[in-house]
Tab-separated table of N, CA and C in Angstrom:
chain	number	residue	atom	x	y	z
A	178	UNK	N	-9.480	-5.479	11.924
A	178	UNK	CA	-8.382	-5.334	10.868
A	178	UNK	C	-8.877	-4.810	9.607
A	179	UNK	N	-8.184	-3.935	9.060
A	179	UNK	CA	-8.541	-3.340	7.783
A	179	UNK	C	-8.530	-4.350	6.542
A	180	UNK	N	-9.354	-4.175	5.676
A	180	UNK	CA	-9.407	-4.977	4.513
A	180	UNK	C	-7.925	-4.895	3.745
A	181	UNK	N	-7.526	-5.862	3.195
A	181	UNK	CA	-6.159	-5.766	2.495
A	181	UNK	C	-4.974	-6.027	3.227
A	182	UNK	N	-5.048	-6.272	4.381
A	182	UNK	CA	-3.986	-6.455	5.479
A	182	UNK	C	-4.164	-7.828	6.098
A	183	UNK	N	-2.810	-8.438	6.398
A	183	UNK	CA	-2.672	-9.650	7.226
A	183	UNK	C	-1.721	-9.301	8.358
A	184	UNK	N	-1.940	-9.727	9.733
A	184	UNK	CA	-1.182	-9.356	10.688
A	184	UNK	C	-0.002	-10.477	10.552
A	185	UNK	N	1.361	-9.961	10.872
A	185	UNK	CA	2.344	-10.827	10.936
A	185	UNK	C	3.053	-10.626	12.185
A	186	UNK	N	4.051	-11.224	12.631
A	186	UNK	CA	4.534	-11.144	13.987
A	186	UNK	C	4.747	-9.810	14.536
A	187	UNK	N	5.576	-8.839	13.596
A	187	UNK	CA	6.008	-7.564	14.162
A	187	UNK	C	5.264	-6.391	13.295
A	188	UNK	N	4.656	-6.760	12.064
A	188	UNK	CA	4.046	-5.801	11.155
A	188	UNK	C	2.922	-6.233	10.524
A	189	UNK	N	2.468	-5.352	9.653
A	189	UNK	CA	1.122	-5.596	8.845
A	189	UNK	C	1.478	-5.863	7.465
A	190	UNK	N	1.152	-6.760	6.866
A	190	UNK	CA	1.548	-6.816	5.502
A	190	UNK	C	0.488	-6.671	4.582
A	191	UNK	N	0.554	-5.992	3.459
A	191	UNK	CA	-0.457	-5.610	2.615
A	191	UNK	C	-0.545	-6.774	1.599
A	192	UNK	N	-1.619	-7.300	1.558
A	192	UNK	CA	-2.072	-8.467	0.385
A	192	UNK	C	-1.858	-8.048	-0.860
A	193	UNK	N	-1.601	-9.051	-1.570
A	193	UNK	CA	-1.561	-8.760	-3.038
A	193	UNK	C	-2.801	-8.577	-3.666
A	194	UNK	N	-3.171	-7.513	-4.440
A	194	UNK	CA	-4.446	-7.327	-4.963
A	194	UNK	C	-4.675	-8.448	-6.109
A	195	UNK	N	-5.939	-8.789	-6.467
A	195	UNK	CA	-6.156	-9.635	-7.384
A	195	UNK	C	-5.318	-9.218	-8.842
A	196	UNK	N	-5.638	-7.930	-9.191
A	196	UNK	CA	-5.078	-7.493	-10.366
A	196	UNK	C	-3.312	-7.761	-10.647
A	197	UNK	N	-2.812	-8.114	-9.357
A	197	UNK	CA	-1.456	-8.297	-9.306
A	197	UNK	C	-1.075	-9.672	-9.166
A	198	UNK	N	-1.839	-10.583	-9.070
A	198	UNK	CA	-1.694	-11.905	-8.768
A	198	UNK	C	-0.622	-12.790	-9.353
A	199	UNK	N	-0.483	-12.340	-10.663
A	199	UNK	CA	0.426	-12.813	-11.597
A	199	UNK	C	1.919	-12.264	-11.445
A	200	UNK	N	1.864	-11.301	-10.589
A	200	UNK	CA	3.052	-10.262	-10.472
A	200	UNK	C	3.418	-9.985	-8.906
A	201	UNK	N	3.110	-11.247	-8.027
A	201	UNK	CA	3.312	-11.045	-6.566
A	201	UNK	C	4.526	-10.364	-6.164
A	202	UNK	N	5.546	-10.927	-6.757
A	202	UNK	CA	7.017	-10.276	-6.195
A	202	UNK	C	7.306	-9.069	-6.671
A	203	UNK	N	6.740	-8.677	-7.759
A	203	UNK	CA	6.851	-7.185	-8.176
A	203	UNK	C	5.967	-6.328	-7.388
A	204	UNK	N	4.625	-6.677	-6.979
A	204	UNK	CA	3.976	-6.057	-5.943
A	204	UNK	C	4.600	-5.718	-4.693
A	205	UNK	N	5.123	-7.045	-4.077
A	205	UNK	CA	5.795	-6.915	-2.833
A	205	UNK	C	6.828	-5.807	-2.756
A	206	UNK	N	7.753	-5.868	-3.919
A	206	UNK	CA	8.865	-4.842	-4.200
A	206	UNK	C	8.253	-3.304	-4.150
A	207	UNK	N	7.018	-3.192	-4.992
A	207	UNK	CA	6.393	-1.847	-4.947
A	207	UNK	C	6.002	-1.416	-3.470
A	208	UNK	N	5.468	-2.092	-2.719
A	208	UNK	CA	4.923	-1.954	-1.349
A	208	UNK	C	6.083	-1.596	-0.519
A	209	UNK	N	7.244	-2.437	-0.556
A	209	UNK	CA	8.313	-2.005	0.129
A	209	UNK	C	8.952	-0.847	-0.154
A	210	UNK	N	9.220	-0.499	-1.466
A	210	UNK	CA	9.648	0.912	-1.849
A	210	UNK	C	8.889	1.917	-1.199
A	211	UNK	N	7.438	1.691	-1.236
A	211	UNK	CA	6.498	2.837	-0.663
A	211	UNK	C	6.766	3.011	0.736
A	212	UNK	N	6.894	1.987	1.367
A	212	UNK	CA	7.278	2.131	2.899
A	212	UNK	C	8.595	2.804	3.178
A	213	UNK	N	9.535	2.482	2.401
A	213	UNK	CA	10.769	3.109	2.547
A	213	UNK	C	10.770	4.535	2.141
A	214	UNK	N	10.064	4.866	1.180
A	214	UNK	CA	9.864	6.352	0.666
A	214	UNK	C	9.034	7.058	1.658
A	215	UNK	N	8.206	6.400	2.382
A	215	UNK	CA	7.283	7.116	3.309
A	215	UNK	C	7.889	7.284	4.662
A	216	UNK	N	9.124	6.461	4.864
A	216	UNK	CA	9.631	6.481	6.126
A	216	UNK	C	8.807	6.050	7.407
A	217	UNK	N	7.842	5.047	7.074
A	217	UNK	CA	7.112	4.578	8.112
A	217	UNK	C	7.185	3.067	8.412
A	218	UNK	N	6.840	2.681	9.745
A	218	UNK	CA	7.075	1.294	9.912
A	218	UNK	C	5.981	0.545	9.158
A	219	UNK	N	6.227	-0.899	8.983
A	219	UNK	CA	5.080	-1.659	8.220
A	219	UNK	C	3.813	-1.893	9.090
A	220	UNK	N	3.955	-1.438	10.464
A	220	UNK	CA	2.696	-1.527	11.213
A	220	UNK	C	1.757	-0.456	10.866
A	221	UNK	N	2.193	0.514	10.182
A	221	UNK	CA	1.331	1.787	9.847
A	221	UNK	C	0.937	1.701	8.330
A	222	UNK	N	-0.161	2.286	7.926
A	222	UNK	CA	-0.485	2.498	6.387
A	222	UNK	C	-1.596	1.467	6.061
A	223	UNK	N	-2.367	2.114	5.341
A	223	UNK	CA	-3.793	1.259	4.780
A	223	UNK	C	-3.685	1.432	3.329
A	224	UNK	N	-3.841	0.270	2.740
A	224	UNK	CA	-3.849	0.365	1.026
A	224	UNK	C	-5.110	1.040	0.670
A	225	UNK	N	-5.032	2.018	0.024
A	225	UNK	CA	-6.290	2.646	-0.552
A	225	UNK	C	-6.353	2.915	-2.201
A	226	UNK	N	-7.179	3.190	-2.669
A	226	UNK	CA	-7.268	3.399	-4.117
A	226	UNK	C	-7.657	4.833	-4.526
A	227	UNK	N	-6.952	5.469	-5.344
A	227	UNK	CA	-7.269	6.909	-5.621
A	227	UNK	C	-7.565	6.938	-7.165
A	228	UNK	N	-8.467	7.798	-7.797
A	228	UNK	CA	-8.732	7.675	-9.199
A	228	UNK	C	-8.057	9.117	-9.659
A	229	UNK	N	-7.115	9.237	-10.485
A	229	UNK	CA	-6.487	10.487	-10.994
A	229	UNK	C	-6.685	10.564	-12.325
A	230	UNK	N	-7.243	11.349	-13.047
A	230	UNK	CA	-7.452	11.355	-14.465
A	230	UNK	C	-8.004	10.350	-15.094
A	231	UNK	N	-8.903	9.860	-14.362
A	231	UNK	CA	-9.681	8.582	-14.820
A	231	UNK	C	-8.849	7.237	-14.771
A	232	UNK	N	-7.788	7.239	-14.188
A	232	UNK	CA	-6.889	6.265	-13.761
A	232	UNK	C	-6.784	5.696	-12.475
A	233	UNK	N	-6.798	4.542	-12.041
A	233	UNK	CA	-6.761	4.228	-10.597
A	233	UNK	C	-5.326	3.718	-10.341
A	234	UNK	N	-5.020	4.119	-8.906
A	234	UNK	CA	-3.784	3.956	-8.307
A	234	UNK	C	-3.944	3.330	-6.843
A	235	UNK	N	-2.921	2.667	-6.464
A	235	UNK	CA	-2.868	2.300	-4.996
A	235	UNK	C	-1.876	3.218	-4.370
A	236	UNK	N	-2.336	3.654	-3.022
A	236	UNK	CA	-1.427	4.395	-2.202
A	236	UNK	C	-1.584	3.886	-0.941
A	237	UNK	N	-0.405	3.938	0.084
A	237	UNK	CA	-0.470	3.697	1.244
A	237	UNK	C	-0.929	5.130	1.894
A	238	UNK	N	-1.836	5.134	3.047
A	238	UNK	CA	-2.328	6.194	3.724
A	238	UNK	C	-2.249	5.809	5.283
A	239	UNK	N	-1.943	6.897	5.826
A	239	UNK	CA	-1.787	6.834	7.339
A	239	UNK	C	-1.750	8.220	7.884
A	240	UNK	N	-2.070	8.235	9.235
A	240	UNK	CA	-2.228	9.567	10.004
A	240	UNK	C	-0.727	10.085	10.344
A	241	UNK	N	-0.526	11.176	10.122
A	241	UNK	CA	0.731	11.652	10.840
A	241	UNK	C	0.233	12.878	11.691
A	242	UNK	N	0.185	12.794	13.018
A	242	UNK	CA	-0.380	13.964	13.806
A	242	UNK	C	-1.936	14.029	13.412
A	243	UNK	N	-2.193	15.016	13.102
A	243	UNK	CA	-3.403	15.320	12.823
A	243	UNK	C	-4.014	15.416	11.217
A	244	UNK	N	-2.907	14.932	10.554
A	244	UNK	CA	-3.242	14.852	8.990
A	244	UNK	C	-3.146	13.566	8.254
A	245	UNK	N	-3.738	13.310	7.364
A	245	UNK	CA	-3.824	12.032	6.496
A	245	UNK	C	-2.740	12.321	5.443
A	246	UNK	N	-1.751	11.300	5.554
A	246	UNK	CA	-0.664	11.328	4.466
A	246	UNK	C	-0.585	10.128	3.595
A	247	UNK	N	-0.339	10.248	2.239
A	247	UNK	CA	-0.296	9.241	1.384
A	247	UNK	C	1.109	9.034	0.714
A	248	UNK	N	1.338	7.723	0.235
A	248	UNK	CA	2.519	7.526	-0.567
A	248	UNK	C	2.042	6.576	-1.750
A	249	UNK	N	2.421	6.908	-2.885
A	249	UNK	CA	2.103	6.201	-3.950
A	249	UNK	C	2.873	4.729	-4.089
A	250	UNK	N	1.959	3.661	-4.451
A	250	UNK	CA	2.495	2.192	-4.615
A	250	UNK	C	2.705	1.861	-5.835
A	251	UNK	N	1.517	1.907	-6.601
A	251	UNK	CA	1.511	1.469	-8.023
A	251	UNK	C	0.255	1.570	-8.576
A	252	UNK	N	0.035	1.354	-9.957
A	252	UNK	CA	-1.310	1.481	-10.637
A	252	UNK	C	-2.004	0.231	-10.262
A	253	UNK	N	-3.296	0.363	-10.174
A	253	UNK	CA	-4.275	-0.865	-9.943
A	253	UNK	C	-3.906	-2.041	-11.063
A	254	UNK	N	-3.755	-1.538	-12.369
A	254	UNK	CA	-3.522	-2.675	-13.383
A	254	UNK	C	-2.272	-2.529	-13.510
A	255	UNK	N	-1.394	-3.636	-13.435
A	255	UNK	CA	0.022	-3.731	-13.690
A	255	UNK	C	0.464	-3.333	-15.325
């Protein structure tokens, strides 16, 4: 199993990062919004971090056929 994930009955849940520990509900909402925007099931997607203009962001990343696709989740620091 990939880091940052917990298996549940029907899906894979993304763990709350340490930086978001005080805002767990908001984190869960952002992850849910990312899955809805990506139109993928919760069993797909790995949480990754990207650095853009010296700032870090969380993204969901998954394979769609032969290509890797990403969906923005939230900044690393809320």
